[in-house]
Tab-separated table of C-alpha atoms and ligand atoms in Angstrom:
chain	number	residue	atom	x	y	z
K	24	MET	CA	70.879	130.732	200.749
K	25	THR	CA	68.034	131.278	198.568
K	26	GLU	CA	66.816	127.494	196.815
K	27	LEU	CA	66.660	127.852	193.154
K	28	LYS	CA	63.889	125.817	191.951
K	29	GLY	CA	64.749	124.008	188.620
K	30	ALA	CA	62.661	121.872	186.278
K	31	LEU	CA	64.380	118.740	183.987
K	32	ILE	CA	63.472	117.889	180.885
K	33	GLY	CA	64.428	114.249	179.675
K	34	CYS	CA	64.952	111.263	182.248
K	35	GLY	CA	67.127	109.003	180.288
K	36	PHE	CA	70.603	107.560	180.397
K	37	PHE	CA	72.326	110.486	181.550
K	38	ALA	CA	69.795	112.388	183.442
K	39	ILE	CA	70.308	109.883	186.427
K	40	ASN	CA	73.703	111.546	186.820
K	41	GLN	CA	72.193	115.208	186.645
K	42	MET	CA	69.447	114.230	189.233
K	43	HIS	CA	71.936	112.915	191.604
K	44	ALA	CA	74.060	116.111	191.301
K	45	TRP	CA	71.215	118.445	191.652
K	46	LYS	CA	70.654	116.740	195.106
K	47	ASP	CA	74.125	117.332	196.021
K	48	VAL	CA	74.237	121.202	194.720
K	49	LYS	CA	74.105	123.804	197.352
K	50	GLY	CA	71.326	126.339	196.658
K	51	ALA	CA	69.150	124.615	194.006
K	52	GLU	CA	66.533	121.678	193.689
K	53	VAL	CA	64.588	120.181	190.989
K	54	VAL	CA	61.023	120.703	191.579
K	55	ALA	CA	59.906	119.083	188.187
K	56	ILE	CA	60.249	116.574	185.452
K	57	CYS	CA	59.327	115.807	182.253
K	58	ASP	CA	59.720	113.096	179.592
K	59	ARG	CA	57.272	112.070	176.843
K	60	ASP	CA	58.328	108.453	177.627
K	61	PRO	CA	56.076	107.479	180.835
K	62	GLN	CA	58.383	104.713	182.018
K	63	ARG	CA	61.206	106.980	182.261
K	64	LEU	CA	59.052	109.173	183.918
K	65	LYS	CA	58.055	107.133	186.562
K	66	ILE	CA	61.676	105.394	187.097
K	67	VAL	CA	63.019	109.148	187.732
K	68	GLY	CA	60.413	110.547	189.229
K	69	ASP	CA	60.007	107.721	191.992
K	70	GLN	CA	64.007	107.301	192.216
K	71	PHE	CA	64.468	111.170	193.343
K	72	GLY	CA	60.884	111.612	194.551
K	73	ILE	CA	59.689	114.172	192.521
K	74	GLU	CA	55.761	114.579	192.142
K	75	ARG	CA	55.483	117.038	189.559
K	76	ARG	CA	55.654	115.153	186.578
K	77	TYR	CA	54.946	116.047	182.766
K	78	SER	CA	54.839	114.406	179.402
K	79	ASP	CA	55.111	117.345	177.516
K	80	ALA	CA	57.530	120.142	177.651
K	81	ALA	CA	54.888	122.981	176.700
K	82	ALA	CA	52.489	122.153	179.894
K	83	LEU	CA	55.687	121.999	182.080
K	84	PHE	CA	56.478	125.709	180.878
K	85	ALA	CA	52.624	127.037	181.001
K	86	ASP	CA	52.511	125.158	184.596
K	87	GLY	CA	55.514	127.152	185.843
K	88	GLY	CA	56.794	127.493	189.327
K	89	PHE	CA	60.669	126.991	188.724
K	90	ASP	CA	63.572	129.509	188.275
K	91	PHE	CA	65.392	127.541	185.468
K	92	VAL	CA	65.208	124.647	183.291
K	93	ASP	CA	68.078	121.525	182.605
K	94	ILE	CA	67.556	119.997	179.139
K	95	ALA	CA	68.707	116.614	179.107
K	96	THR	CA	67.119	115.566	175.717
K	97	THR	CA	69.445	114.394	172.923
K	98	VAL	CA	70.143	116.671	170.355
K	99	GLN	CA	66.951	116.406	168.334
K	100	SER	CA	64.839	118.313	170.650
K	101	HIS	CA	67.594	121.146	172.080
K	102	ARG	CA	66.602	124.006	169.687
K	103	ALA	CA	62.465	123.706	170.363
K	104	LEU	CA	63.099	123.215	174.018
K	105	VAL	CA	65.877	126.082	174.556
K	106	GLU	CA	63.486	128.436	172.305
K	107	MET	CA	60.328	127.328	174.475
K	108	ALA	CA	62.480	128.320	177.662
K	109	ALA	CA	63.186	131.804	176.079
K	110	ALA	CA	59.606	132.220	175.101
K	111	HIS	CA	58.749	131.992	178.944
K	112	LYS	CA	62.035	134.121	179.902
K	113	ILE	CA	63.450	130.481	182.234
K	114	PRO	CA	67.016	130.571	182.405
K	115	ALA	CA	68.293	127.179	180.212
K	116	ILE	CA	70.991	124.552	181.043
K	117	CYS	CA	71.217	122.768	177.489
K	118	GLN	CA	72.974	119.453	177.159
K	119	LYS	CA	75.707	118.743	174.368
K	120	PRO	CA	75.688	118.596	171.560
K	121	PHE	CA	74.163	122.036	171.652
K	122	ALA	CA	72.258	121.716	168.338
K	123	LYS	CA	72.042	119.839	165.143
K	124	THR	CA	73.619	122.659	163.066
K	125	LEU	CA	76.047	125.711	163.761
K	126	SER	CA	73.350	127.872	162.487
K	127	ASP	CA	70.344	126.426	164.820
K	128	ALA	CA	72.908	127.098	167.681
K	129	LYS	CA	73.396	130.603	166.677
K	130	ALA	CA	69.499	131.064	166.688
K	131	MET	CA	69.149	129.395	170.120
K	132	VAL	CA	71.688	131.778	171.518
K	133	LYS	CA	70.055	134.867	169.992
K	134	ALA	CA	66.605	133.717	171.209
K	135	CYS	CA	67.993	133.528	174.573
K	136	ALA	CA	70.172	136.991	174.505
K	137	ASP	CA	66.926	138.635	173.055
K	138	ALA	CA	64.884	137.432	175.987
K	139	ALA	CA	67.672	138.294	178.384
K	140	ILE	CA	67.796	135.001	179.882
K	141	PRO	CA	71.286	132.788	180.882
K	142	LEU	CA	72.240	130.013	178.825
K	143	MET	CA	74.458	127.412	179.954
K	144	VAL	CA	75.821	124.516	177.726
K	145	HIS	CA	76.427	121.281	179.679
K	146	GLU	CA	79.936	120.933	178.706
K	147	ASN	CA	81.272	119.114	181.512
K	148	PHE	CA	84.222	117.831	180.684
K	149	ARG	CA	86.241	120.894	181.006
K	150	TRP	CA	85.296	120.759	184.647
K	151	GLN	CA	86.930	117.420	185.111
K	152	THR	CA	89.309	117.227	188.043
K	153	PRO	CA	92.432	116.453	186.309
K	154	ILE	CA	91.640	118.917	183.431
K	155	GLN	CA	90.955	121.624	185.995
K	156	ALA	CA	94.671	120.363	187.154
K	157	VAL	CA	96.435	120.915	184.041
K	158	LYS	CA	94.745	124.693	183.474
K	159	SER	CA	95.979	125.632	186.802
K	160	MET	CA	99.508	124.528	186.341
K	161	LEU	CA	99.651	126.022	183.051
K	162	GLN	CA	98.276	129.397	184.539
K	163	SER	CA	101.012	129.135	187.211
K	164	GLY	CA	103.463	130.010	184.484
K	165	VAL	CA	105.673	126.962	185.367
K	166	ILE	CA	106.512	125.897	182.059
K	167	GLY	CA	106.185	129.026	180.322
K	168	GLU	CA	104.543	130.006	177.468
K	169	PRO	CA	102.722	126.938	175.553
K	170	PHE	CA	103.926	126.136	172.135
K	171	TRP	CA	102.520	122.563	171.363
K	172	GLY	CA	99.405	120.480	172.878
K	173	ARG	CA	97.756	117.049	172.421
K	174	PHE	CA	94.502	116.311	173.496
K	175	SER	CA	93.698	112.460	173.473
K	176	PHE	CA	90.885	110.353	173.767
K	177	ARG	CA	91.344	106.552	172.858
K	178	SER	CA	89.464	103.754	173.583
K	179	GLY	CA	87.587	100.357	172.678
K	180	TYR	CA	84.848	100.836	175.265
K	181	ASP	CA	81.507	99.901	174.449
K	182	VAL	CA	79.608	103.320	174.748
K	183	PHE	CA	77.051	101.707	172.430
K	184	SER	CA	75.034	99.629	175.325
K	185	GLY	CA	74.480	102.497	177.140
K	186	GLN	CA	73.784	104.885	174.531
K	187	PRO	CA	72.504	102.717	171.233
K	188	TYR	CA	71.682	105.919	169.574
K	189	LEU	CA	75.566	106.617	169.077
K	190	ALA	CA	75.716	103.611	166.527
K	191	GLU	CA	72.743	104.831	164.424
K	192	GLY	CA	74.016	108.560	163.411
K	193	GLU	CA	75.477	109.511	160.418
K	194	ARG	CA	78.011	111.457	162.301
K	195	PHE	CA	79.673	109.796	165.737
K	196	ILE	CA	82.800	110.713	167.516
K	197	ILE	CA	83.440	114.151	166.671
K	198	GLU	CA	79.981	115.203	167.439
K	199	ASP	CA	79.660	113.149	170.557
K	200	LEU	CA	83.091	112.740	171.975
K	201	ALA	CA	85.647	115.065	170.466
K	202	ILE	CA	83.207	118.122	170.888
K	203	HIS	CA	84.214	117.935	174.511
K	204	THR	CA	87.997	117.178	173.520
K	205	LEU	CA	88.075	120.299	171.336
K	206	ASP	CA	86.413	122.225	174.037
K	207	ILE	CA	89.257	121.058	176.543
K	208	ALA	CA	91.232	122.293	173.628
K	209	ARG	CA	90.302	125.298	173.635
K	210	PHE	CA	89.893	125.804	177.488
K	211	ILE	CA	93.397	124.801	177.992
K	212	LEU	CA	95.342	126.779	174.834
K	213	GLY	CA	92.599	129.032	174.075
K	214	ASP	CA	90.580	129.815	170.904
K	215	VAL	CA	91.331	128.275	167.218
K	216	THR	CA	91.937	129.972	164.099
K	217	THR	CA	92.234	127.250	161.557
K	218	LEU	CA	91.279	123.470	161.741
K	219	THR	CA	92.414	120.123	159.347
K	220	ALA	CA	90.832	116.785	160.170
K	221	ARG	CA	90.560	113.301	159.161
K	222	THR	CA	88.159	110.424	160.086
K	223	LYS	CA	87.717	106.954	159.643
K	224	ARG	CA	85.013	104.318	160.611
K	225	VAL	CA	86.486	101.006	161.621
K	226	ASN	CA	83.943	99.224	163.319
K	227	PRO	CA	81.492	98.279	160.517
K	228	LYS	CA	78.519	97.795	163.000
K	229	ILE	CA	77.904	101.579	163.027
K	230	LYS	CA	76.740	104.309	160.929
K	231	GLY	CA	79.182	107.234	161.915
K	232	GLU	CA	83.253	107.723	161.857
K	233	ASP	CA	84.639	106.307	165.412
K	234	VAL	CA	88.272	107.593	164.442
K	235	ALA	CA	89.374	111.140	164.032
K	236	THR	CA	92.572	112.988	163.967
K	237	ILE	CA	92.248	116.917	164.246
K	238	MET	CA	94.907	119.739	164.128
K	239	LEU	CA	93.896	122.935	165.601
K	240	ASP	CA	96.035	126.051	165.266
K	241	HIS	CA	95.434	128.725	168.392
K	242	GLN	CA	95.157	132.101	168.171
K	243	ASN	CA	98.233	132.228	170.508
K	244	GLY	CA	100.308	130.645	167.877
K	245	ALA	CA	100.191	126.968	169.455
K	246	THR	CA	99.307	124.008	167.512
K	247	SER	CA	97.542	121.128	168.905
K	248	ILE	CA	95.988	117.689	168.033
K	249	VAL	CA	92.717	116.424	169.174
K	250	ASP	CA	92.872	112.558	168.651
K	251	VAL	CA	89.876	110.405	169.408
K	252	SER	CA	88.830	106.694	168.910
K	253	TYR	CA	86.533	104.081	169.841
K	254	ALA	CA	88.512	101.601	168.056
K	255	THR	CA	91.472	101.140	170.076
K	256	LYS	CA	91.814	98.102	172.102
K	257	LEU	CA	94.534	98.864	174.677
K	258	GLY	CA	95.596	96.395	177.829
K	259	THR	CA	94.158	98.930	180.124
K	260	GLU	CA	91.467	100.517	179.100
K	261	PRO	CA	91.333	104.325	179.583
K	262	PHE	CA	87.727	105.389	179.241
K	263	PRO	CA	86.424	107.814	180.145
K	264	GLU	CA	90.114	109.629	180.662
K	265	THR	CA	91.353	112.592	178.608
K	266	LEU	CA	95.232	112.238	178.259
K	267	ILE	CA	96.917	115.620	177.788
K	268	GLU	CA	100.541	116.865	176.528
K	269	ILE	CA	101.529	120.216	176.931
K	270	ASP	CA	104.917	121.507	175.618
K	271	GLY	CA	105.820	125.073	177.306
K	272	THR	CA	109.046	127.170	176.537
K	273	LEU	CA	110.253	126.150	179.921
K	274	GLY	CA	108.745	122.883	180.752
K	275	THR	CA	106.174	120.200	179.922
K	276	ILE	CA	102.796	118.892	181.317
K	277	ARG	CA	101.903	115.130	180.801
K	278	LEU	CA	98.664	113.926	182.055
K	279	SER	CA	98.757	110.457	181.640
K	280	GLN	CA	96.701	107.266	182.279
K	281	GLY	CA	95.484	106.446	185.593
K	282	TYR	CA	95.218	110.369	186.161
K	283	ARG	CA	99.276	111.032	186.558
K	284	LEU	CA	100.198	114.350	186.351
K	285	GLU	CA	104.297	115.141	185.567
K	286	VAL	CA	105.593	118.699	185.454
K	287	ASN	CA	108.418	119.000	184.486
K	288	SER	CA	110.253	122.624	184.660
K	289	ALA	CA	113.252	124.388	185.514
K	290	GLU	CA	112.285	123.427	189.410
K	291	GLY	CA	112.741	119.690	188.208
K	292	THR	CA	110.237	116.980	188.078
K	293	THR	CA	106.981	116.639	190.094
K	294	VAL	CA	104.467	113.964	190.050
K	295	SER	CA	100.834	114.115	191.710
K	296	ASP	CA	97.877	112.285	191.451
K	297	ALA	CA	95.143	114.214	189.634
K	298	SER	CA	92.300	111.406	190.073
K	299	PRO	CA	88.754	112.724	190.636
K	300	LYS	CA	86.725	111.772	193.558
K	301	LEU	CA	84.291	108.806	193.732
K	302	LEU	CA	81.148	110.473	194.819
K	303	PRO	CA	78.951	108.367	197.262
K	304	TRP	CA	76.404	107.877	193.886
K	305	ALA	CA	79.086	107.567	191.375
K	306	SER	CA	80.598	104.248	189.877
K	307	ARG	CA	83.700	103.270	188.158
K	308	PRO	CA	84.948	104.382	185.325
K	309	TRP	CA	82.086	107.281	185.031
K	310	HIS	CA	83.012	108.777	188.503
K	311	ASN	CA	85.149	111.372	186.289
K	312	ILE	CA	82.748	112.558	184.377
K	313	GLN	CA	80.107	112.139	187.123
K	314	GLU	CA	82.015	114.272	189.311
K	315	SER	CA	82.121	116.798	186.580
K	316	VAL	CA	78.578	117.202	186.349
K	317	LEU	CA	78.443	118.046	190.165
K	318	ALA	CA	80.794	120.990	189.271
K	319	ILE	CA	79.303	122.365	186.267
K	320	GLN	CA	75.492	122.283	187.948
K	321	GLN	CA	76.900	124.015	190.964
K	322	HIS	CA	78.963	126.611	188.847
K	323	TRP	CA	75.355	127.341	187.401
K	324	THR	CA	73.950	127.748	190.395
K	325	ASP	CA	76.384	130.018	191.566
K	326	ARG	CA	76.109	132.183	188.538
K	327	LEU	CA	72.801	131.835	188.478
K	328	ALA	CA	72.388	133.495	191.992
K	329	SER	CA	75.028	136.155	191.564
K	330	GLY	CA	74.481	137.531	188.058
K	331	GLY	CA	77.409	136.115	186.348
K	332	GLU	CA	77.995	134.629	182.647
K	333	THR	CA	79.054	130.822	183.297
K	334	SER	CA	82.316	129.238	181.653
K	335	THR	CA	80.291	127.426	179.050
K	336	SER	CA	77.568	129.956	177.934
K	337	GLY	CA	75.631	129.610	174.706
K	338	ALA	CA	78.048	132.308	173.321
K	339	ASP	CA	81.085	130.687	174.471
K	340	ASN	CA	79.955	126.848	172.967
K	341	LEU	CA	79.691	128.527	169.728
K	342	LYS	CA	83.210	128.407	169.500
K	343	THR	CA	83.466	124.737	169.926
K	344	PHE	CA	80.322	123.883	168.102
K	345	ALA	CA	82.112	125.635	164.996
K	346	LEU	CA	85.224	123.242	165.497
K	347	VAL	CA	82.852	120.431	165.140
K	348	GLU	CA	81.114	121.873	162.147
K	349	ALA	CA	84.313	122.611	160.743
K	350	ALA	CA	86.118	118.755	161.229
K	351	TYR	CA	83.574	117.545	159.549
K	352	ASP	CA	84.170	119.962	156.437
K	353	SER	CA	87.557	119.617	156.829
K	354	ALA	CA	87.552	115.449	156.582
K	355	ALA	CA	85.446	115.685	154.136
K	356	HIS	CA	86.704	117.975	151.462
K	357	GLY	CA	90.393	117.696	152.451
K	358	ARG	CA	90.784	121.162	153.426
K	359	THR	CA	91.824	123.322	156.062
K	360	VAL	CA	89.057	125.391	157.591
K	361	ASP	CA	89.095	128.977	158.931
K	362	ILE	CA	87.103	129.073	161.970
K	363	GLY	CA	86.391	132.608	162.188
K	364	VAL	CA	84.615	132.789	158.826
K	365	LEU	CA	81.965	130.389	160.533
K	366	LEU	CA	81.558	132.302	163.661
Q	26	NAD	P1	68.140	108.776	176.238
Q	26	NAD	O1	67.936	108.622	174.943
Q	26	NAD	O2	68.818	107.925	177.312
Q	26	NAD	O3	67.630	110.072	177.012
Q	26	NAD	C1	66.916	111.159	176.544
Q	26	NAD	C2	65.705	111.431	177.082
Q	26	NAD	O4	64.689	112.299	176.969
Q	26	NAD	C3	64.450	110.070	176.727
Q	26	NAD	O5	63.656	109.379	178.107
Q	26	NAD	C4	63.275	110.518	176.058
Q	26	NAD	O6	62.411	109.705	175.935
Q	26	NAD	C5	63.611	112.098	176.461
Q	26	NAD	N1	63.020	113.150	175.450
Q	26	NAD	C6	63.471	113.254	174.258
Q	26	NAD	N2	62.889	114.334	173.576
Q	26	NAD	C7	61.797	114.682	174.634
Q	26	NAD	C8	61.018	116.057	174.602
Q	26	NAD	N3	60.842	116.400	173.385
Q	26	NAD	N4	60.374	116.146	175.528
Q	26	NAD	C9	60.499	115.289	176.899
Q	26	NAD	N5	61.249	114.338	176.533
Q	26	NAD	C10	62.002	114.232	175.937
Q	26	NAD	O7	69.875	110.041	175.913
Q	26	NAD	P2	71.021	110.308	177.146
Q	26	NAD	O8	72.070	109.239	176.535
Q	26	NAD	O9	70.621	110.304	178.142
Q	26	NAD	O10	71.722	111.473	176.549
Q	26	NAD	C11	71.133	112.689	176.395
Q	26	NAD	C12	71.878	113.697	176.263
Q	26	NAD	O11	72.760	114.137	177.310
Q	26	NAD	C13	72.566	113.959	174.778
Q	26	NAD	O12	72.457	115.365	173.841
Q	26	NAD	C14	74.201	113.323	175.123
Q	26	NAD	O13	74.705	113.616	173.957
Q	26	NAD	C15	74.199	113.734	176.207
Q	26	NAD	N6	75.253	113.310	177.075
Q	26	NAD	C16	76.157	114.034	177.769
Q	26	NAD	C17	77.126	113.244	178.348
Q	26	NAD	C18	78.044	114.266	179.140
Q	26	NAD	O14	79.067	113.961	179.520
Q	26	NAD	N7	77.693	115.809	179.047
Q	26	NAD	C19	77.188	112.135	178.344
Q	26	NAD	C20	76.039	111.017	178.166
Q	26	NAD	C21	75.096	112.004	177.492
Q	27	89V	O1	80.013	112.264	177.372
Q	27	89V	C1	79.571	111.949	176.626
Q	27	89V	O2	78.867	112.615	175.697
Q	27	89V	C2	79.078	110.383	176.197
Q	27	89V	C3	80.395	109.341	176.163
Q	27	89V	C4	81.527	109.931	176.955
Q	27	89V	C5	79.905	108.382	176.237
Q	27	89V	O3	81.008	109.622	175.005
Q	27	89V	O4	78.637	110.271	175.288
């Protein structure tokens, strides 16, 4: 298999997972890294044995010598870096949140389409083993047509120690976390027509909202609830599990804490274990997310090699990003938002 060469920009907290995963991906390797913080550049360069190191993305692109770029910086730099990739006709992966605003996100998709380069958003949650298991079960038809769903992430985990910037933004849980949960809802029940949301801030030490309850109407007629919280203190901390309930015309699916998958249908009740693998470089409780990083990066590599569209392409992600913008609008103004108008 031809080895695709990649460059990674942004050597921070989460990029460590991406670098480990690139070591495991078949058909691609990282040959250059970039970070404007010299300490982060050294830590990641030394840990993963990368000689080509840049403090400036423009210099990285000018030197070239790679087939794709993996942008793992925080959102402020995403538009400039994606547009830089497009200007150099380098296929790009961009971390979530894709952009600061929907209009930025649209401009980024257009820049890559105009340059005829693939663009994928690193929206990895739909690649988690338990989420894929729910999707497969639904697709098997065993519970019939889905008419209702719940996608729930309720936790008291201290995310701020690893990602201090999450405490500082005017926006928090919808932009950072529900963005994944909304994407899972779209992945499982299909695209959304209208959305209604309510938010709260419970933790007085942070700026943004840490609780959100969002109701979605899906194009197929199903209704779902996406509910997320970082203010929920439970006996057994579920971070970072997404719990799912789907009701269908012939049965139900329940993905509950501990990755327990229960399916009730005309054939009876089955219970299985949908746990993710613990990869050699992974650590609990993050292993679910870490495994999905490997899955999405392998998917990108396979599609880049074959010329196919990725599951979470920039164009696809606009439909998830629109739900984020709609949720803030709905919560601020107490109204239901028509998603079609935003796209
Ligand atoms: P971080 O602040 O720890 O790391 C970002 C790094 O990028 C820093 O080292 C910074 O110096 C560097 N950087 C920023 N702008 C740059 C630029 N223009 N050129 C070069 N380097 C630049 O942030 P993080 O926690 O690693 O998050 C990075 C992104 O990953 C965020 O968008 C976050 O939302 C996302 N994230 C995704 C997941 C997931 O599961 N998909 C999980 C955690 C974080
Ligand atoms: O996936 C993320 O973006 C992370 C976390 C799961 C901690 O919210 O910020």
